Amino acid sequence: SAAVVKALDGLNLPEGAETSLGGVTADQEEAFAQLGLAMLAAIMIVFLVLVGTFGSIRQTLVLLVSIPFAATGAILLLLVTGMPLDIAAMVGLLMLIGIVVTNAIVLVDLINQYRKAGMPLDEAVIEGGRRRLRPILMTALATVFALTPMALGITGHGGFISQPLAIVVIGGLVSSTVLTLILVPALYTMVEGRKERRQAIKASGLTRKERRAAR
């Protein structure tokens, strides 16, 4: 399709004449557009659910950071394996939106429980990461190993559909798991730590100038 488009761009068509691509190319473009809208809708739904669950936009944004990093890992693995970004791969990306935030939700929820019990922020993050390290790794590895036969293309004639999907999910899971264990706790500490400092300064009764100096 790219070669045809390039060839058409080099033509000098007479006045009133125009070209268009149809068939599989048109169907694929339409499917990509529909899947793109589905991804945006999925992200919005996940955002609303997380805000309703945690009651915090800051924590929700910290959790959603895992989505672009998961897409990065998926695309990198596609490049490494030489697989195209086709409709099956796009479906895999759509699946990742719901999959990758699961581990982050489990981790942040436990940290919030520790903080409600009176544990300091840094200690709650460290203890939550230590407690959730094993379950997060186990679930991610179990999914990766389960999809490995599909990623290797040993599923028969349906491999042209299952293989790109499995590769995308595996790549996204690996990168998002690393992100969940390292970057999410770091961002959580930065966001919540700043919030605690603001609350402490506000409760201290300092003037606005003194508050700025304290920040």
PDB file of C-alpha atoms in Angstrom:
ATOM      1  CA  SER A   1       0.000   0.000   0.000  1.00  0.00           C
ATOM      2  CA  ALA A   2       2.831   2.387   0.844  1.00  0.00           C
ATOM      3  CA  ALA A   3       4.483   1.658  -2.502  1.00  0.00           C
ATOM      4  CA  VAL A   4       1.221   2.293  -4.351  1.00  0.00           C
ATOM      5  CA  VAL A   5       0.655   5.577  -2.520  1.00  0.00           C
ATOM      6  CA  LYS A   6       4.195   6.684  -3.361  1.00  0.00           C
ATOM      7  CA  ALA A   7       3.679   5.809  -7.023  1.00  0.00           C
ATOM      8  CA  LEU A   8       0.361   7.659  -7.149  1.00  0.00           C
ATOM      9  CA  ASP A   9       1.907  10.751  -5.604  1.00  0.00           C
ATOM     10  CA  GLY A  10       4.372  10.876  -8.484  1.00  0.00           C
ATOM     11  CA  LEU A  11       1.678  10.872 -11.174  1.00  0.00           C
ATOM     12  CA  ASN A  12       0.526  13.982 -13.007  1.00  0.00           C
ATOM     13  CA  LEU A  13      -3.191  13.333 -13.257  1.00  0.00           C
ATOM     14  CA  PRO A  14      -5.361  15.317 -15.679  1.00  0.00           C
ATOM     15  CA  GLU A  15      -7.726  17.915 -14.291  1.00  0.00           C
ATOM     16  CA  GLY A  16     -10.780  16.368 -12.633  1.00  0.00           C
ATOM     17  CA  ALA A  17      -9.144  12.968 -12.092  1.00  0.00           C
ATOM     18  CA  GLU A  18      -8.443  11.608  -8.613  1.00  0.00           C
ATOM     19  CA  THR A  19      -7.248   8.359  -7.070  1.00  0.00           C
ATOM     20  CA  SER A  20      -8.283   6.427  -3.969  1.00  0.00           C
ATOM     21  CA  LEU A  21      -7.300   3.171  -2.307  1.00  0.00           C
ATOM     22  CA  GLY A  22      -9.914   0.519  -1.637  1.00  0.00           C
ATOM     23  CA  GLY A  23     -10.144  -3.124  -0.752  1.00  0.00           C
ATOM     24  CA  VAL A  24      -8.068  -4.422   2.132  1.00  0.00           C
ATOM     25  CA  THR A  25      -6.210  -1.123   2.547  1.00  0.00           C
ATOM     26  CA  ALA A  26      -9.414   0.850   3.089  1.00  0.00           C
ATOM     27  CA  ASP A  27     -10.750  -1.810   5.461  1.00  0.00           C
ATOM     28  CA  GLN A  28      -7.534  -1.749   7.479  1.00  0.00           C
ATOM     29  CA  GLU A  29      -7.553   2.039   7.769  1.00  0.00           C
ATOM     30  CA  GLU A  30     -11.142   1.926   8.989  1.00  0.00           C
ATOM     31  CA  ALA A  31     -10.328  -0.821  11.500  1.00  0.00           C
ATOM     32  CA  PHE A  32      -7.316   1.148  12.795  1.00  0.00           C
ATOM     33  CA  ALA A  33      -9.490   4.224  13.287  1.00  0.00           C
ATOM     34  CA  GLN A  34     -12.133   2.228  15.163  1.00  0.00           C
ATOM     35  CA  LEU A  35      -9.532   0.561  17.381  1.00  0.00           C
ATOM     36  CA  GLY A  36      -7.969   3.950  18.103  1.00  0.00           C
ATOM     37  CA  LEU A  37     -11.335   5.243  19.302  1.00  0.00           C
ATOM     38  CA  ALA A  38     -11.801   2.080  21.356  1.00  0.00           C
ATOM     39  CA  MET A  39      -8.431   2.684  23.051  1.00  0.00           C
ATOM     40  CA  LEU A  40      -9.350   6.260  23.916  1.00  0.00           C
ATOM     41  CA  ALA A  41     -12.685   5.077  25.316  1.00  0.00           C
ATOM     42  CA  ALA A  42     -10.947   2.344  27.312  1.00  0.00           C
ATOM     43  CA  ILE A  43      -8.499   4.840  28.837  1.00  0.00           C
ATOM     44  CA  MET A  44     -11.349   7.163  29.807  1.00  0.00           C
ATOM     45  CA  ILE A  45     -13.318   4.314  31.383  1.00  0.00           C
ATOM     46  CA  VAL A  46     -10.265   3.131  33.335  1.00  0.00           C
ATOM     47  CA  PHE A  47      -9.621   6.719  34.447  1.00  0.00           C
ATOM     48  CA  LEU A  48     -13.172   7.150  35.745  1.00  0.00           C
ATOM     49  CA  VAL A  49     -13.130   3.790  37.526  1.00  0.00           C
ATOM     50  CA  LEU A  50      -9.793   4.559  39.209  1.00  0.00           C
ATOM     51  CA  VAL A  51     -10.897   8.039  40.297  1.00  0.00           C
ATOM     52  CA  GLY A  52     -14.042   6.548  41.795  1.00  0.00           C
ATOM     53  CA  THR A  53     -12.059   3.811  43.538  1.00  0.00           C
ATOM     54  CA  PHE A  54      -9.148   5.825  44.931  1.00  0.00           C
ATOM     55  CA  GLY A  55     -10.871   9.197  45.195  1.00  0.00           C
ATOM     56  CA  SER A  56      -7.704  10.902  43.949  1.00  0.00           C
ATOM     57  CA  ILE A  57      -6.893  12.262  40.502  1.00  0.00           C
ATOM     58  CA  ARG A  58      -3.191  12.399  41.396  1.00  0.00           C
ATOM     59  CA  GLN A  59      -2.987   8.698  42.217  1.00  0.00           C
ATOM     60  CA  THR A  60      -5.035   7.855  39.136  1.00  0.00           C
ATOM     61  CA  LEU A  61      -2.604   9.728  36.883  1.00  0.00           C
ATOM     62  CA  VAL A  62       0.298   7.906  38.547  1.00  0.00           C
ATOM     63  CA  LEU A  63      -1.367   4.583  37.702  1.00  0.00           C
ATOM     64  CA  LEU A  64      -2.116   5.601  34.113  1.00  0.00           C
ATOM     65  CA  VAL A  65       1.564   6.352  33.486  1.00  0.00           C
ATOM     66  CA  SER A  66       2.020   2.593  33.007  1.00  0.00           C
ATOM     67  CA  ILE A  67      -0.075   2.609  29.822  1.00  0.00           C
ATOM     68  CA  PRO A  68       2.321   4.527  27.494  1.00  0.00           C
ATOM     69  CA  PHE A  69       5.281   2.582  28.869  1.00  0.00           C
ATOM     70  CA  ALA A  70       3.455  -0.666  28.154  1.00  0.00           C
ATOM     71  CA  ALA A  71       2.863   0.497  24.579  1.00  0.00           C
ATOM     72  CA  THR A  72       6.573   1.301  24.298  1.00  0.00           C
ATOM     73  CA  GLY A  73       7.555  -2.219  25.353  1.00  0.00           C
ATOM     74  CA  ALA A  74       5.028  -3.740  22.975  1.00  0.00           C
ATOM     75  CA  ILE A  75       6.252  -1.735  19.982  1.00  0.00           C
ATOM     76  CA  LEU A  76       9.898  -2.444  20.796  1.00  0.00           C
ATOM     77  CA  LEU A  77       9.229  -6.189  20.858  1.00  0.00           C
ATOM     78  CA  LEU A  78       7.408  -5.909  17.526  1.00  0.00           C
ATOM     79  CA  LEU A  79      10.467  -4.195  16.071  1.00  0.00           C
ATOM     80  CA  VAL A  80      12.813  -6.815  17.513  1.00  0.00           C
ATOM     81  CA  THR A  81      10.762  -9.690  16.109  1.00  0.00           C
ATOM     82  CA  GLY A  82      10.076  -7.949  12.792  1.00  0.00           C
ATOM     83  CA  MET A  83       6.300  -8.196  13.161  1.00  0.00           C
ATOM     84  CA  PRO A  84       4.091  -5.488  11.629  1.00  0.00           C
ATOM     85  CA  LEU A  85       1.708  -3.333  13.640  1.00  0.00           C
ATOM     86  CA  ASP A  86      -1.433  -4.909  12.200  1.00  0.00           C
ATOM     87  CA  ILE A  87      -4.991  -5.210  13.463  1.00  0.00           C
ATOM     88  CA  ALA A  88      -4.160  -8.176  15.710  1.00  0.00           C
ATOM     89  CA  ALA A  89      -1.361  -6.156  17.330  1.00  0.00           C
ATOM     90  CA  MET A  90      -3.746  -3.241  17.839  1.00  0.00           C
ATOM     91  CA  VAL A  91      -6.178  -5.572  19.601  1.00  0.00           C
ATOM     92  CA  GLY A  92      -3.280  -6.602  21.845  1.00  0.00           C
ATOM     93  CA  LEU A  93      -2.614  -2.945  22.659  1.00  0.00           C
ATOM     94  CA  LEU A  94      -6.276  -2.523  23.528  1.00  0.00           C
ATOM     95  CA  MET A  95      -6.047  -5.499  25.896  1.00  0.00           C
ATOM     96  CA  LEU A  96      -2.947  -4.038  27.540  1.00  0.00           C
ATOM     97  CA  ILE A  97      -4.850  -0.948  28.693  1.00  0.00           C
ATOM     98  CA  GLY A  98      -6.775  -3.069  31.163  1.00  0.00           C
ATOM     99  CA  ILE A  99      -4.022  -5.549  31.953  1.00  0.00           C
ATOM    100  CA  VAL A 100      -1.104  -3.281  32.813  1.00  0.00           C
ATOM    101  CA  VAL A 101      -2.883  -1.143  35.412  1.00  0.00           C
ATOM    102  CA  THR A 102      -3.900  -4.194  37.450  1.00  0.00           C
ATOM    103  CA  ASN A 103      -0.543  -4.673  39.172  1.00  0.00           C
ATOM    104  CA  ALA A 104      -0.215  -0.952  39.834  1.00  0.00           C
ATOM    105  CA  ILE A 105      -3.684  -0.897  41.409  1.00  0.00           C
ATOM    106  CA  VAL A 106      -2.793  -3.787  43.717  1.00  0.00           C
ATOM    107  CA  LEU A 107       0.428  -2.055  44.792  1.00  0.00           C
ATOM    108  CA  VAL A 108      -1.029   1.424  45.348  1.00  0.00           C
ATOM    109  CA  ASP A 109      -4.061   0.051  47.179  1.00  0.00           C
ATOM    110  CA  LEU A 110      -1.833  -1.756  49.699  1.00  0.00           C
ATOM    111  CA  ILE A 111       0.283   1.378  50.183  1.00  0.00           C
ATOM    112  CA  ASN A 112      -2.884   3.382  50.873  1.00  0.00           C
ATOM    113  CA  GLN A 113      -3.972   0.795  53.438  1.00  0.00           C
ATOM    114  CA  TYR A 114      -0.653   1.081  55.249  1.00  0.00           C
ATOM    115  CA  ARG A 115      -0.883   4.873  55.274  1.00  0.00           C
ATOM    116  CA  LYS A 116      -4.414   4.779  56.686  1.00  0.00           C
ATOM    117  CA  ALA A 117      -3.079   2.550  59.453  1.00  0.00           C
ATOM    118  CA  GLY A 118      -0.671   5.331  60.408  1.00  0.00           C
ATOM    119  CA  MET A 119       2.493   4.207  58.644  1.00  0.00           C
ATOM    120  CA  PRO A 120       4.763   7.007  57.280  1.00  0.00           C
ATOM    121  CA  LEU A 121       4.800   7.550  53.525  1.00  0.00           C
ATOM    122  CA  ASP A 122       8.291   6.233  52.761  1.00  0.00           C
ATOM    123  CA  GLU A 123       7.861   3.214  55.011  1.00  0.00           C
ATOM    124  CA  ALA A 124       4.444   2.427  53.486  1.00  0.00           C
ATOM    125  CA  VAL A 125       5.865   2.556  49.947  1.00  0.00           C
ATOM    126  CA  ILE A 126       8.814   0.311  50.821  1.00  0.00           C
ATOM    127  CA  GLU A 127       6.696  -2.199  52.715  1.00  0.00           C
ATOM    128  CA  GLY A 128       4.003  -2.205  50.026  1.00  0.00           C
ATOM    129  CA  GLY A 129       6.591  -2.829  47.304  1.00  0.00           C
ATOM    130  CA  ARG A 130       8.149  -5.636  49.330  1.00  0.00           C
ATOM    131  CA  ARG A 131       4.797  -7.308  49.954  1.00  0.00           C
ATOM    132  CA  ARG A 132       3.572  -7.007  46.373  1.00  0.00           C
ATOM    133  CA  LEU A 133       6.844  -7.865  44.588  1.00  0.00           C
ATOM    134  CA  ARG A 134       6.261 -11.615  44.529  1.00  0.00           C
ATOM    135  CA  PRO A 135       2.563 -11.583  43.458  1.00  0.00           C
ATOM    136  CA  ILE A 136       3.221  -9.033  40.708  1.00  0.00           C
ATOM    137  CA  LEU A 137       6.143 -11.010  39.292  1.00  0.00           C
ATOM    138  CA  MET A 138       4.216 -14.295  39.519  1.00  0.00           C
ATOM    139  CA  THR A 139       1.163 -12.991  37.657  1.00  0.00           C
ATOM    140  CA  ALA A 140       3.271 -11.299  34.976  1.00  0.00           C
ATOM    141  CA  LEU A 141       5.457 -14.372  34.413  1.00  0.00           C
ATOM    142  CA  ALA A 142       2.445 -16.680  34.337  1.00  0.00           C
ATOM    143  CA  THR A 143       0.833 -14.581  31.600  1.00  0.00           C
ATOM    144  CA  VAL A 144       4.080 -14.296  29.631  1.00  0.00           C
ATOM    145  CA  PHE A 145       4.715 -18.050  29.729  1.00  0.00           C
ATOM    146  CA  ALA A 146       1.105 -18.780  28.792  1.00  0.00           C
ATOM    147  CA  LEU A 147       1.393 -16.564  25.707  1.00  0.00           C
ATOM    148  CA  THR A 148       4.842 -17.808  24.684  1.00  0.00           C
ATOM    149  CA  PRO A 149       3.529 -20.650  22.447  1.00  0.00           C
ATOM    150  CA  MET A 150       1.381 -18.113  20.586  1.00  0.00           C
ATOM    151  CA  ALA A 151       4.281 -15.682  20.287  1.00  0.00           C
ATOM    152  CA  LEU A 152       6.478 -18.419  18.815  1.00  0.00           C
ATOM    153  CA  GLY A 153       3.862 -19.057  16.121  1.00  0.00           C
ATOM    154  CA  ILE A 154       3.232 -22.718  16.946  1.00  0.00           C
ATOM    155  CA  THR A 155      -0.547 -22.315  17.122  1.00  0.00           C
ATOM    156  CA  GLY A 156      -1.146 -23.503  13.573  1.00  0.00           C
ATOM    157  CA  HIS A 157      -2.829 -21.623  10.753  1.00  0.00           C
ATOM    158  CA  GLY A 158      -4.159 -18.958  13.129  1.00  0.00           C
ATOM    159  CA  GLY A 159      -0.634 -17.768  13.924  1.00  0.00           C
ATOM    160  CA  PHE A 160      -0.938 -14.698  11.703  1.00  0.00           C
ATOM    161  CA  ILE A 161      -3.562 -13.409  14.157  1.00  0.00           C
ATOM    162  CA  SER A 162      -2.391 -14.852  17.477  1.00  0.00           C
ATOM    163  CA  GLN A 163       1.351 -14.238  17.105  1.00  0.00           C
ATOM    164  CA  PRO A 164       1.320 -10.399  16.850  1.00  0.00           C
ATOM    165  CA  LEU A 165      -1.253 -10.196  19.651  1.00  0.00           C
ATOM    166  CA  ALA A 166       0.850 -12.385  21.944  1.00  0.00           C
ATOM    167  CA  ILE A 167       4.044 -10.468  21.151  1.00  0.00           C
ATOM    168  CA  VAL A 168       2.377  -7.153  21.954  1.00  0.00           C
ATOM    169  CA  VAL A 169       0.970  -8.386  25.263  1.00  0.00           C
ATOM    170  CA  ILE A 170       4.284  -9.962  26.316  1.00  0.00           C
ATOM    171  CA  GLY A 171       6.295  -6.846  25.475  1.00  0.00           C
ATOM    172  CA  GLY A 172       3.808  -4.588  27.209  1.00  0.00           C
ATOM    173  CA  LEU A 173       3.654  -6.784  30.291  1.00  0.00           C
ATOM    174  CA  VAL A 174       7.434  -6.910  30.701  1.00  0.00           C
ATOM    175  CA  SER A 175       7.898  -3.143  30.436  1.00  0.00           C
ATOM    176  CA  SER A 176       4.849  -2.319  32.556  1.00  0.00           C
ATOM    177  CA  THR A 177       5.887  -4.759  35.290  1.00  0.00           C
ATOM    178  CA  VAL A 178       9.291  -3.111  35.576  1.00  0.00           C
ATOM    179  CA  LEU A 179       7.536   0.251  35.604  1.00  0.00           C
ATOM    180  CA  THR A 180       5.107  -0.853  38.311  1.00  0.00           C
ATOM    181  CA  LEU A 181       7.904  -1.987  40.605  1.00  0.00           C
ATOM    182  CA  ILE A 182      10.209   1.016  40.088  1.00  0.00           C
ATOM    183  CA  LEU A 183       8.616   4.105  38.574  1.00  0.00           C
ATOM    184  CA  VAL A 184       5.112   3.946  40.080  1.00  0.00           C
ATOM    185  CA  PRO A 185       6.379   3.863  43.708  1.00  0.00           C
ATOM    186  CA  ALA A 186       8.788   6.707  42.923  1.00  0.00           C
ATOM    187  CA  LEU A 187       6.052   8.856  41.367  1.00  0.00           C
ATOM    188  CA  TYR A 188       3.665   7.986  44.198  1.00  0.00           C
ATOM    189  CA  THR A 189       6.243   9.117  46.773  1.00  0.00           C
ATOM    190  CA  MET A 190       6.856  12.389  44.915  1.00  0.00           C
ATOM    191  CA  VAL A 191       3.166  13.214  44.470  1.00  0.00           C
ATOM    192  CA  GLU A 192       1.964  12.209  47.927  1.00  0.00           C
ATOM    193  CA  GLY A 193       5.058  13.632  49.632  1.00  0.00           C
ATOM    194  CA  ARG A 194       4.425  17.022  48.087  1.00  0.00           C
ATOM    195  CA  LYS A 195       0.787  16.810  49.145  1.00  0.00           C
ATOM    196  CA  GLU A 196       1.776  16.025  52.748  1.00  0.00           C
ATOM    197  CA  ARG A 197       4.220  18.935  52.834  1.00  0.00           C
ATOM    198  CA  ARG A 198       1.529  21.306  51.615  1.00  0.00           C
ATOM    199  CA  GLN A 199      -0.897  20.079  54.263  1.00  0.00           C
ATOM    200  CA  ALA A 200       1.743  20.417  56.975  1.00  0.00           C
ATOM    201  CA  ILE A 201       2.614  23.959  55.900  1.00  0.00           C
ATOM    202  CA  LYS A 202      -1.059  24.921  55.738  1.00  0.00           C
ATOM    203  CA  ALA A 203      -1.714  23.469  59.186  1.00  0.00           C
ATOM    204  CA  SER A 204       1.260  25.326  60.663  1.00  0.00           C
ATOM    205  CA  GLY A 205      -0.417  28.711  60.128  1.00  0.00           C
ATOM    206  CA  LEU A 206       2.437  30.259  58.141  1.00  0.00           C
ATOM    207  CA  THR A 207       1.895  33.249  55.895  1.00  0.00           C
ATOM    208  CA  ARG A 208       1.796  32.857  52.109  1.00  0.00           C
ATOM    209  CA  LYS A 209       5.357  34.182  51.792  1.00  0.00           C
ATOM    210  CA  GLU A 210       6.608  31.778  54.436  1.00  0.00           C
ATOM    211  CA  ARG A 211       4.791  28.902  52.736  1.00  0.00           C
ATOM    212  CA  ARG A 212       6.553  29.631  49.431  1.00  0.00           C
ATOM    213  CA  ALA A 213       9.891  29.727  51.197  1.00  0.00           C
ATOM    214  CA  ALA A 214       9.142  26.388  52.895  1.00  0.00           C
ATOM    215  CA  ARG A 215       8.229  24.742  49.578  1.00  0.00           C
TER     216      ARG A 215
END
